[in-house]
Coordinates of C-alpha atoms and ligand atoms in Angstrom, one line a residue:
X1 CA 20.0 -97.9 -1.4
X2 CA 18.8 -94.6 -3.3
X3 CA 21.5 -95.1 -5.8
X4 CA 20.1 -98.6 -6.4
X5 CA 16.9 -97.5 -7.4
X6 CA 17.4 -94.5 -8.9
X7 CA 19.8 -97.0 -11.1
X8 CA 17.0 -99.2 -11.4
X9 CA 14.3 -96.6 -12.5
X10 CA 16.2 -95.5 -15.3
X11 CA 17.6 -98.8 -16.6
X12 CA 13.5 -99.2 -16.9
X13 CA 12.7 -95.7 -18.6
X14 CA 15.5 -96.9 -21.1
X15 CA 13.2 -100.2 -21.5
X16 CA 10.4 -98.4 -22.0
X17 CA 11.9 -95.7 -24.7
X18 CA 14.2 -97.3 -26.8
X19 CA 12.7 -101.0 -27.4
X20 CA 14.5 -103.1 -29.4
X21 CA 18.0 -101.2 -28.8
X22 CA 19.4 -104.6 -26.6
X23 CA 22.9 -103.2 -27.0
X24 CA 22.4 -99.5 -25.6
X25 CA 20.8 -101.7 -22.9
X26 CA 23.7 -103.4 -22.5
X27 CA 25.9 -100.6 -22.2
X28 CA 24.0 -98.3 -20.3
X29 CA 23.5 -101.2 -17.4
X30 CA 26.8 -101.6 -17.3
X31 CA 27.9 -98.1 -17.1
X32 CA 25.0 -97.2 -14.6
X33 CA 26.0 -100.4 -11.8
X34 CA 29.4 -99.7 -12.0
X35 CA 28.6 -95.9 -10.7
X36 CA 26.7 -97.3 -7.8
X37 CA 30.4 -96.6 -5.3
X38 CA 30.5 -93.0 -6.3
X39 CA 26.5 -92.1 -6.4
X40 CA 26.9 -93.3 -2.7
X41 CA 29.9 -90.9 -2.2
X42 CA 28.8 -88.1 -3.7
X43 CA 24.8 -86.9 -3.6
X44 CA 25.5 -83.7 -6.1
X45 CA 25.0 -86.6 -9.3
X46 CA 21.4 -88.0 -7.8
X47 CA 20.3 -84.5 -7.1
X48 CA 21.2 -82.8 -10.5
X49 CA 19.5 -85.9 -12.3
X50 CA 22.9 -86.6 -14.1
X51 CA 21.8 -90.0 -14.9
X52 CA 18.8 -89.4 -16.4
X53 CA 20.2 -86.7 -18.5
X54 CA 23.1 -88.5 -19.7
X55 CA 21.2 -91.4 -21.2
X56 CA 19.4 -89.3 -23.7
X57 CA 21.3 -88.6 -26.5
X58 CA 21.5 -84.3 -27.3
X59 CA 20.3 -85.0 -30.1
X60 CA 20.0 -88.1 -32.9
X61 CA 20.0 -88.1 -37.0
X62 CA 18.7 -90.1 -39.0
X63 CA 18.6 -90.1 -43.1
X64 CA 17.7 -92.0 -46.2
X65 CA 21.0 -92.1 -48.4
X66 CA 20.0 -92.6 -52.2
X67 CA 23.2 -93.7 -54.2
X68 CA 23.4 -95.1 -57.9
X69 CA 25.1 -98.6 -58.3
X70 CA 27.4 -99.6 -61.2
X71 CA 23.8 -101.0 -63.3
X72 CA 22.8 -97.1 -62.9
X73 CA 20.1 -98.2 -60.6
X74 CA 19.2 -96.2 -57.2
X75 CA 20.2 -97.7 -54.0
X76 CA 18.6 -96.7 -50.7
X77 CA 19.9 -97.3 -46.8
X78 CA 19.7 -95.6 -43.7
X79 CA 22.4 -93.2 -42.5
X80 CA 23.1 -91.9 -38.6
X81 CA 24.4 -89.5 -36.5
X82 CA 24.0 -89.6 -32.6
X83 CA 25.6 -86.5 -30.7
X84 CA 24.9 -87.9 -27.5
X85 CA 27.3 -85.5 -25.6
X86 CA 28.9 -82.3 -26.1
X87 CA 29.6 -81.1 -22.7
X88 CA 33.4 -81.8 -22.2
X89 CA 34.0 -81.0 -26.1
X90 CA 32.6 -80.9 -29.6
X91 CA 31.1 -84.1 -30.7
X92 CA 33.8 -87.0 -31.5
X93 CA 33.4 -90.6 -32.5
X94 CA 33.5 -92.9 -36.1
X95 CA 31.3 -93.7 -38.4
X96 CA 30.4 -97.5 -39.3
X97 CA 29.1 -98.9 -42.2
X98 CA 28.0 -102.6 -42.1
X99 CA 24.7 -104.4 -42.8
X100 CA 23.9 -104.2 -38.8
X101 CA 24.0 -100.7 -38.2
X102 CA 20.8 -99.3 -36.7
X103 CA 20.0 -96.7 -34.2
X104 CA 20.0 -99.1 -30.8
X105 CA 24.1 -99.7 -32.1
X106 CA 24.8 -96.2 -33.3
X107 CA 23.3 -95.3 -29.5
X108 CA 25.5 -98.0 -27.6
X109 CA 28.7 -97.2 -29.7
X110 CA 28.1 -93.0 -29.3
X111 CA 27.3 -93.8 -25.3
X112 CA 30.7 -95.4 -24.8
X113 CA 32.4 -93.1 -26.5
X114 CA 31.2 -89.9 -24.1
X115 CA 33.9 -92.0 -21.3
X116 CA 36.0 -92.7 -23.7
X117 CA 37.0 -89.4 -24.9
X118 CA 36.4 -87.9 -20.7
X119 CA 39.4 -90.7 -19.5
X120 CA 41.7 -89.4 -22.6
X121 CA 41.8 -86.2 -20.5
X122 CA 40.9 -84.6 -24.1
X123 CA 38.4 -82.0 -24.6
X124 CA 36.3 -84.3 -26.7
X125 CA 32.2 -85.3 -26.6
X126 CA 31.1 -88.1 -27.5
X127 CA 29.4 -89.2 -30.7
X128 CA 28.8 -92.2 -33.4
X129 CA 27.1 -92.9 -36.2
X130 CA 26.7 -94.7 -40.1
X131 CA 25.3 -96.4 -42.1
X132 CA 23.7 -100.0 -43.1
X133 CA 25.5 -99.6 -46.2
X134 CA 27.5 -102.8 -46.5
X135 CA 30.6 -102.3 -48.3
X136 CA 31.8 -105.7 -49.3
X137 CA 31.3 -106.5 -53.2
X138 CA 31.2 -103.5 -53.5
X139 CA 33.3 -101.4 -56.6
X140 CA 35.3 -98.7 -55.5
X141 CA 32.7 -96.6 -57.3
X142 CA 30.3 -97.0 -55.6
X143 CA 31.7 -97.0 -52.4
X144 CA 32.9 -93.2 -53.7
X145 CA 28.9 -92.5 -54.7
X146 CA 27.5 -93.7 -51.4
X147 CA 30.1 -91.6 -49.5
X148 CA 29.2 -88.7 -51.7
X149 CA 25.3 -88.8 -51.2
X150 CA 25.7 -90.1 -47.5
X151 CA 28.1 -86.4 -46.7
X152 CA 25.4 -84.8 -48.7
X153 CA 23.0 -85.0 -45.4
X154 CA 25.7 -85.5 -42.9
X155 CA 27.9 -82.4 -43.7
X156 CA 24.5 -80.1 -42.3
X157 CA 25.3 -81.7 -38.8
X158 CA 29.4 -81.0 -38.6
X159 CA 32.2 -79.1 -38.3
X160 CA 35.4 -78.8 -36.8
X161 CA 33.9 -76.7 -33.2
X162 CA 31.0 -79.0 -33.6
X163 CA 31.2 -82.7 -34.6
X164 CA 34.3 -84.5 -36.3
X165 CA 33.4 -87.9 -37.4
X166 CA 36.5 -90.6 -38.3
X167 CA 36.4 -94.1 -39.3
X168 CA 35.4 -97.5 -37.6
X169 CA 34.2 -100.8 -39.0
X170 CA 33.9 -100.6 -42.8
X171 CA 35.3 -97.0 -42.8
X172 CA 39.1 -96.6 -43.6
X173 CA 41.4 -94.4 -45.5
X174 CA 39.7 -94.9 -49.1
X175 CA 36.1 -93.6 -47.6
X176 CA 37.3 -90.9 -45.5
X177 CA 39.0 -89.6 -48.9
X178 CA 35.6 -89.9 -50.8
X179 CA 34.1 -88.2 -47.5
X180 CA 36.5 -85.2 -47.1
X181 CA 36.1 -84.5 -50.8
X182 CA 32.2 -84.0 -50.4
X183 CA 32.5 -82.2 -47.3
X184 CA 34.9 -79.9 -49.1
X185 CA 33.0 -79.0 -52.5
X186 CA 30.0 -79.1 -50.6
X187 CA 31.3 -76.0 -48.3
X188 CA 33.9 -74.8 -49.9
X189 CA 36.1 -75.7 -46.3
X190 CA 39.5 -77.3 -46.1
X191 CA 39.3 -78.0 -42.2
X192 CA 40.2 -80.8 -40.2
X193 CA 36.0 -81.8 -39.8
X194 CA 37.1 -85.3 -40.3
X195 CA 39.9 -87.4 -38.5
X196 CA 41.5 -90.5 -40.1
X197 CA 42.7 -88.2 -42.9
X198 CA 45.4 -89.3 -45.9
X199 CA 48.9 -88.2 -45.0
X200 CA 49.4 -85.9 -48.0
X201 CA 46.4 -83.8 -47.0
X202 CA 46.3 -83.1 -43.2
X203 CA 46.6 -86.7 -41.7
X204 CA 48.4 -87.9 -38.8
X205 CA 51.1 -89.9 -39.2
X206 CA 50.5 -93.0 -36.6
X207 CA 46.4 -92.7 -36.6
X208 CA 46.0 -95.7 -38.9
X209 CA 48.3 -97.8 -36.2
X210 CA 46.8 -96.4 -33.4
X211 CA 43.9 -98.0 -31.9
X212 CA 45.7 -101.4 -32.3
X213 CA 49.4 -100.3 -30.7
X214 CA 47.1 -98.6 -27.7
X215 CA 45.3 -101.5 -27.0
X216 CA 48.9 -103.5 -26.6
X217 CA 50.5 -100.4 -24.7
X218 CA 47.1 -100.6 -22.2
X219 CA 47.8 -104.7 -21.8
X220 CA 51.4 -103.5 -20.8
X221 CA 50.8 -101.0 -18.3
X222 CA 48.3 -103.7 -16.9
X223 CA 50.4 -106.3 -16.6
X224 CA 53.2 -104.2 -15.4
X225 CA 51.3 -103.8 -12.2
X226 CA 51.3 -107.5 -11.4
X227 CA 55.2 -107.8 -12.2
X228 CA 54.4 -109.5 -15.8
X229 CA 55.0 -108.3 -19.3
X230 CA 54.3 -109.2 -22.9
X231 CA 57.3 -111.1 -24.1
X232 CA 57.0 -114.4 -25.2
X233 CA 53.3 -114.0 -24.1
X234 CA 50.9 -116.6 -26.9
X235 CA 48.3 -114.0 -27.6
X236 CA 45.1 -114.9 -29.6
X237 CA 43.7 -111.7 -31.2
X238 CA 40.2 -111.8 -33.2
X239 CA 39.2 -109.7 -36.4
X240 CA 41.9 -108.3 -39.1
X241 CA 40.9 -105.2 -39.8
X242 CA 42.1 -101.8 -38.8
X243 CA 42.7 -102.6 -35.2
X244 CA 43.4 -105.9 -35.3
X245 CA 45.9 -105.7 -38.0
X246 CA 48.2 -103.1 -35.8
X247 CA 47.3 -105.1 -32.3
X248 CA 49.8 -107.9 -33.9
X249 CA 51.8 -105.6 -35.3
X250 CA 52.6 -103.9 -31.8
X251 CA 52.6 -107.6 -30.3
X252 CA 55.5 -108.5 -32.6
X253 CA 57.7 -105.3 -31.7
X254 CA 56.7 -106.3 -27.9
X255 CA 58.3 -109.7 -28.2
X256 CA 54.5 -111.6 -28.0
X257 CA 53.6 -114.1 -30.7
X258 CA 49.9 -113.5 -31.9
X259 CA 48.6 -116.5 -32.8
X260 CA 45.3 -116.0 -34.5
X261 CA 43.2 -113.0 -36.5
X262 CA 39.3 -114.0 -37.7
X263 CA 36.8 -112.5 -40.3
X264 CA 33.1 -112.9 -40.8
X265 CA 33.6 -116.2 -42.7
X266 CA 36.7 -117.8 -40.4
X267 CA 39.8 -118.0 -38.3
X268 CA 43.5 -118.4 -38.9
X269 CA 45.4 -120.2 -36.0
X270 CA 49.3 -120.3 -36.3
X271 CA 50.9 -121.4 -33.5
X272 CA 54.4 -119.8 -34.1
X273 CA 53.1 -116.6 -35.2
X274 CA 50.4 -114.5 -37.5
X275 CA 52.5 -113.6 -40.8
X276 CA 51.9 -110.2 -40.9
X277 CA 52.9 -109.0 -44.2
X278 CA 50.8 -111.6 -45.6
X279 CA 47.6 -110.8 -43.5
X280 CA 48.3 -106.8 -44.3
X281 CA 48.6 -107.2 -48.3
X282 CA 44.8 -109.7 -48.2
X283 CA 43.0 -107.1 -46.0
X284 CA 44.5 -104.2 -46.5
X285 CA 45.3 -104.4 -50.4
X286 CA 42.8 -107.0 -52.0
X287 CA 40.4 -106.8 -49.1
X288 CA 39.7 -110.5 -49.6
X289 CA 38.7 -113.4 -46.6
X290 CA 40.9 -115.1 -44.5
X291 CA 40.6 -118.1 -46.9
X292 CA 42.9 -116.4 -48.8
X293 CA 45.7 -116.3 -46.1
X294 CA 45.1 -120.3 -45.6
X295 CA 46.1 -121.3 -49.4
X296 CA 49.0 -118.5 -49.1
X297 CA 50.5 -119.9 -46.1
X298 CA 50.1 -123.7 -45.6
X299 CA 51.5 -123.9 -41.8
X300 CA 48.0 -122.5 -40.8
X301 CA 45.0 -123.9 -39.5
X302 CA 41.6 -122.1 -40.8
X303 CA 38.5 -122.8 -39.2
X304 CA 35.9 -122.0 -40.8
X305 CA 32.2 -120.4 -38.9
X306 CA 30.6 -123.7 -39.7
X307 CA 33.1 -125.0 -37.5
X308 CA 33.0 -123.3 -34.2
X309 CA 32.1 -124.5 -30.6
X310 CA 28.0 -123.7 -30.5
X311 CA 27.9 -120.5 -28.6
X312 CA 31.1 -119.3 -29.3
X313 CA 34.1 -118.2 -31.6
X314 CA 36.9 -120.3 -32.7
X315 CA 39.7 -118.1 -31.6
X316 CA 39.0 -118.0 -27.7
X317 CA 39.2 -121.4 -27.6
X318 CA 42.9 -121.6 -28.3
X319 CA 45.5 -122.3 -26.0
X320 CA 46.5 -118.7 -24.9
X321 CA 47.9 -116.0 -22.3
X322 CA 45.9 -113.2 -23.0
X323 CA 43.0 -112.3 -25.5
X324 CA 42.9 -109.3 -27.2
X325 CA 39.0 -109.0 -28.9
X326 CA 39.5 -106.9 -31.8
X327 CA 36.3 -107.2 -34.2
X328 CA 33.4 -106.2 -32.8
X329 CA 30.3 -106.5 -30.3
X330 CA 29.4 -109.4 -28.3
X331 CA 32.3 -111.6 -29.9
X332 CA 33.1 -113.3 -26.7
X333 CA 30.6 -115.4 -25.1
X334 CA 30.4 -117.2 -21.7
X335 CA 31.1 -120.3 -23.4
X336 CA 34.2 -118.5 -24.9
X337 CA 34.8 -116.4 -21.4
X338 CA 35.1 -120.1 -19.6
X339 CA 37.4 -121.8 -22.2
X340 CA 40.0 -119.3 -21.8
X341 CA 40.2 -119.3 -18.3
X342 CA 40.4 -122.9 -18.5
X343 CA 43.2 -122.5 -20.7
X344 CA 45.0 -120.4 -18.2
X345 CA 44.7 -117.2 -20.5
X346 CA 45.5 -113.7 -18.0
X347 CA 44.1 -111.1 -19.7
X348 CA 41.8 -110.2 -21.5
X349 CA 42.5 -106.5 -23.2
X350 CA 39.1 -105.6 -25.1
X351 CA 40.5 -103.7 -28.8
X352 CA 37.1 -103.5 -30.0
X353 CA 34.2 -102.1 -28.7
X354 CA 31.9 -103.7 -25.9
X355 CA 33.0 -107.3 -27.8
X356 CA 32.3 -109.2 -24.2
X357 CA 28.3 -110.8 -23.9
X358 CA 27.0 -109.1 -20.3
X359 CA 27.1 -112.5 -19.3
X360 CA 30.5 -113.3 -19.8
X361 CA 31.8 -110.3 -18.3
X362 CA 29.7 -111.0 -15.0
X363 CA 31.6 -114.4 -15.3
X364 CA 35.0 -113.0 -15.6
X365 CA 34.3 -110.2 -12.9
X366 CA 32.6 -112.4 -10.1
X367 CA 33.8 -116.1 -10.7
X368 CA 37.7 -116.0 -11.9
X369 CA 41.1 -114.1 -11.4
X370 CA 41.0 -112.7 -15.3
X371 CA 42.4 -109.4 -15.5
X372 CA 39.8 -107.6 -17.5
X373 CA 40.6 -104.6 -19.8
X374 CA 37.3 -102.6 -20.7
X375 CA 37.2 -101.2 -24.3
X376 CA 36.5 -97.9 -23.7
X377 CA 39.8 -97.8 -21.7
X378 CA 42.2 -99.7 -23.6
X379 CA 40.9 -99.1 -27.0
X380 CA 40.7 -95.0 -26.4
X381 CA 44.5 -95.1 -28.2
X382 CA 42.3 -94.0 -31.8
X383 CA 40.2 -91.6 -30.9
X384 CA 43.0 -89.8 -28.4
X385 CA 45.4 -89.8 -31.9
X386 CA 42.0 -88.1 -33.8
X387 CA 42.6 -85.3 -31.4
X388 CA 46.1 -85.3 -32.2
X389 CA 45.2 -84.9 -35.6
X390 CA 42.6 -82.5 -35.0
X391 CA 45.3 -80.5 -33.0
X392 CA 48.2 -80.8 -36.0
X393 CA 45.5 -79.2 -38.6
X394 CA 44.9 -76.3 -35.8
X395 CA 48.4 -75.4 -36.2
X396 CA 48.8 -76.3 -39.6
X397 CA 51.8 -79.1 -38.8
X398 CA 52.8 -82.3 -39.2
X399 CA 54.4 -84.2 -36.1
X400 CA 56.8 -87.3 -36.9
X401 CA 55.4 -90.6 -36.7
X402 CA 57.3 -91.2 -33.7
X403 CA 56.8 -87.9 -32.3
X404 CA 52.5 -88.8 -32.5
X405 CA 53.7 -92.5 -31.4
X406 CA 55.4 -91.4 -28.2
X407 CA 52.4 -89.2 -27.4
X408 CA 50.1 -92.1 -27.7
X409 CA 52.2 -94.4 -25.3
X410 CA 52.1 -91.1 -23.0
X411 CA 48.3 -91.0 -23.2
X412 CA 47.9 -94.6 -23.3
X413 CA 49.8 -95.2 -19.4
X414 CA 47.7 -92.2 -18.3
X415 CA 44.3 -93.6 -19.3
X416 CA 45.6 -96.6 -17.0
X417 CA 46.3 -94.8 -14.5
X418 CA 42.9 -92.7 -13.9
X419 CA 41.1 -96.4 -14.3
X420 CA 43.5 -98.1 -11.8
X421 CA 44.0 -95.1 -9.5
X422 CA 40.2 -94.7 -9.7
X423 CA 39.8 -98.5 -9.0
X424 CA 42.1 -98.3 -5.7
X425 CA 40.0 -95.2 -4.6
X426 CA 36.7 -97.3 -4.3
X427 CA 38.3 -100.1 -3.0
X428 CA 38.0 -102.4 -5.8
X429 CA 41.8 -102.1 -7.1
X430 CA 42.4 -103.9 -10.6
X431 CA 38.7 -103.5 -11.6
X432 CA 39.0 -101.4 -14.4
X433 CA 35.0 -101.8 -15.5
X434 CA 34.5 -99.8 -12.5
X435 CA 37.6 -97.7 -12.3
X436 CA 37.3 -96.4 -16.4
X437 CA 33.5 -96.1 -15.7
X438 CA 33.6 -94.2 -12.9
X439 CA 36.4 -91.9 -14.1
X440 CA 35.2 -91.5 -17.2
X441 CA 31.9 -90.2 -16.0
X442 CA 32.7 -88.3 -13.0
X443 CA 34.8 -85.8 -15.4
X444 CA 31.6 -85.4 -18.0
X445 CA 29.1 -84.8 -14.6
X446 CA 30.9 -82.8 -13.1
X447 CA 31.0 -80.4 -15.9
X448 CA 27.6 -81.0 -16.7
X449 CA 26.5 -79.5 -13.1
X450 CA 28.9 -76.8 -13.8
X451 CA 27.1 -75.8 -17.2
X452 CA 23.9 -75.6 -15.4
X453 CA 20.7 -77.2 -16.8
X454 CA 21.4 -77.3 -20.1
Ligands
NDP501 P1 37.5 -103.0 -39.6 O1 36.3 -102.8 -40.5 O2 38.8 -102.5 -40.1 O3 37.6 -104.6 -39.2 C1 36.6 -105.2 -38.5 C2 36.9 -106.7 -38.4 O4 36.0 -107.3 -37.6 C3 37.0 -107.4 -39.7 O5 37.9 -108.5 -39.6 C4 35.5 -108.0 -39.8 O6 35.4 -109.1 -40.6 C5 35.3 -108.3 -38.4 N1 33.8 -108.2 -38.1 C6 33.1 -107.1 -38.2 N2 31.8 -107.3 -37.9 C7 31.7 -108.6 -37.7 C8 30.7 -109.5 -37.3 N3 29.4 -109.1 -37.1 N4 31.0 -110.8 -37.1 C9 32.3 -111.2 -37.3 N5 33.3 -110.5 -37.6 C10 33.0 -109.2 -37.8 O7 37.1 -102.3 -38.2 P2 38.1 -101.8 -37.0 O8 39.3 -102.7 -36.9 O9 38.3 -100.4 -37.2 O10 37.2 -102.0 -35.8 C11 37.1 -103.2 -35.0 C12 36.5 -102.9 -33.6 O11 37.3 -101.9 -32.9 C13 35.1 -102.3 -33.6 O12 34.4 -102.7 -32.5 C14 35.3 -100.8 -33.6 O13 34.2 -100.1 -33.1 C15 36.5 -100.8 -32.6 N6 37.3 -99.6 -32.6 C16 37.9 -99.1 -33.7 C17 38.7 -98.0 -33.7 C18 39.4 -97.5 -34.9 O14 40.3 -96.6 -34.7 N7 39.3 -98.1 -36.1 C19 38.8 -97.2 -32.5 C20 38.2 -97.8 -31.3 C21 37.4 -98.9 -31.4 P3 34.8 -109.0 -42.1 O15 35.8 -108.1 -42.9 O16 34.7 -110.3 -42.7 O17 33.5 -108.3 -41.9

């Protein structure tokens, strides 16, 4: 009962102090119910005032980035850079750049990311942050003069003991490049501050792939339990960008056909299969829309946004086993969350993060059988092969790409088993919400009590 409204009373100080931010809201109430078991387990977490400290970011950036476009006119957006926890480790978590970045997102994304990195069993905090800078239309110089004046403010804030930022949405290989190189003439450092690095100049071979080829290795171990696997398995997968691209990529190598990927603008379905090389050279070479792939490959269907059920997104609505949502917040609605269980999908394995509405996971959670894969569990496969990066610079290596592979796989089953093992331990086996929330959390608390008031 004190758990409930100690729960309560800071859900309403979060209200109260960050209006406006509905998706920190999100997360936060989500996190916070799901630690209800162990708060009535264990008084130490009530009585050191861990949840009120561990809603409050350390500490929260934000800047004006001024950047000259190709007309030799100054540009102006916002940049970010939440440390909301550095207790297990120094600061860790990507950076965004897209149109909707603001602080209530840079908050939410930097707040999932503190359990995260804990269930990696990493020493890694947790951070985010970004920019509204929206990099579509963009030339590739000015992509490389926005990077430069955003790492003019940003490089104040980091360091490789401190904070070590690495890509997300709209940050990939060609604007870490233009980062690294500011943070490097700016300080005169070659250090591994940033992860997501080129190959030829302290990457890890594997990183690129490895949020996507996680997210299928989670789905795996999950299934496993329940005596099921991936082959043969239809799976629909949204977005087709960095982790969707190399979620269908692993699905393949699996034996599963994915039958769909989305953009902003649409979504491809193909029932016998996403081609992959074709999807890899329009996102990853032309960075073009999905309208592209439809005129390449004429077996497809594209549906276009105009098109979707009202409520919800085109590619939950195909016939499917499981759904892997791999683009980005709040892509799966209620609407979307019944259609797939009517379709007799199994699974559904979040790749991006926090992509299911509160109200559809309260759907899947209470009213159907769904096996539910939380992001911050099944999509931790990135930020885990960061570190792995972060630990190759240390020693001045470079593992093989199946060397860094077989690592992730490792990493991957274990972050399974804390969530499941954790699950079974509060008597609610196969929720993984409450197992990864609860394991993730326990491990940053603990410490934090340990570390004193700080
Ligand atoms: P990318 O920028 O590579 O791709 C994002 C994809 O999602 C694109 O297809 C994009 O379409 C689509 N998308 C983005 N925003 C929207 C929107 N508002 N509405 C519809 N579609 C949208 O990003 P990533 O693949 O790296 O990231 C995808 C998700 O995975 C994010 O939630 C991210 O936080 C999460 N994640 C990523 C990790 C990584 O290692 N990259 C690690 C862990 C989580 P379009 O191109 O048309 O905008």
């Amino acid at each position: 009962m004190q758990s409930t409204i100690e729960i309560e009373n800071i859900l309403d100080y979060i209200k109260e102090s960050s209006p406006g931010q509905d998706e920190f809201y999100q997360a936060t109430q989500e996190v916070l119910y799901s630690l209800k078991p162990l708060l009535d387990r264990d008084s130490r977490y009530i009585e050191h005032n861990i949840l009120e400290r561990i809603v409050v970011p350390e500490r929260s950036m934000i800047f004006r980035v001024n950047w000259v476009d190709d007309a030799g006119k100054v540009q102006t957006n916002v940049g970010y850079r939440v440390q909301f926890s550095s207790t297990i480790g120094p600061y860790k978590g990507g950076l965004r750049f897209h149109p909707s970045v603001n602080l209530g997102i840079m908050k939410f994304l930097a707040f999932e990311q503190i359990f995260k990195n804990s269930l990696t069993g990493l020493p890694i905090g947790g951070a985010k942050g970004g920019s509204n800078f929206d990099p579509k239309g963009k030339s590739d110089n000015e992509i490389m003069r926005f990077c430069q004046s955003f790492m003019s403010e940003l490089y104040k804030h980091i360091g490789k003991h401190r904070d070590i930022p690495a890509g997300d949405i709209g940050v990939g290989a060609r604007e870490i490049g233009y980062l690294f190189g500011q943070y490097k003439k700016l300080t005169g450092e070659f250090d591994g501050v940033l992860t997501g690095k080129g190959l030829n100049w302290g990457g890890s071979k594997a990183r690129k792939e490895a949020t996507g080829y996680g997210s299928v290795y989670f789905a795996e171990n999950f299934l496993k339990v329940y005596g099921k696997n991936l082959k043969g398995k239809r799976c629909a997968v949204s977005g087709s960008g960095n982790v969707a691209i190399y979620t269908i990529e692993k699905l393949y190598e699996m034996g599963a056909i994915p039958i769909s990927c989305s953009d902003s603008r649409g979504t491809i379905y193909q029932k016998d299969g996403i081609d992959l090389q074709a999807l890899k050279s329009i996102k990853e070479i032309h960075h073009a829309s999905l309208e592209e792939y439809a005129t390449v490959d004429c077996k497809c269907n594209y549906i276009p946004v105009s098109q979707y059920p009202k409520g919800g997104h085109a590619v939950w609505h195909l016939p499917c086993d499981i759904a892997f949502p791999s683009a980005t917040q709040n892509e799966l609605t209620l609407i979307d969350a019944k259609k797939l269980e009517e379709n007799g999908c199994i699974l559904i394995n979040e790749g991006a993060n926090m992509p299911t509405t509160a109200e559809a996971l309260k759907y899947i959670r209470k009213e159907t059988n769904l096996l539910f894969s939380p992001g911050k569990a099944a999509n931790a496969g990135g930020v885990a092969t960061s570190q792995l990066e972060m630990s190759q610079n240390a020693s001045m290596s470079q593992w093989s790409f199946q060397e860094v592979d077989i690592k992730l796989r490792t990493i991957m089953q274990h972050i399974f088993k804390i969530a499941y093992e954790t699950s079974v331990e509060f008597d609610c086996e196969g929720d993984l919400v409450k197992g990864a929330n609860i394991a993730g959390f326990r491990k940053v608390a603990d410490s934090m009590i340990e570390q004193g008031s700080v």
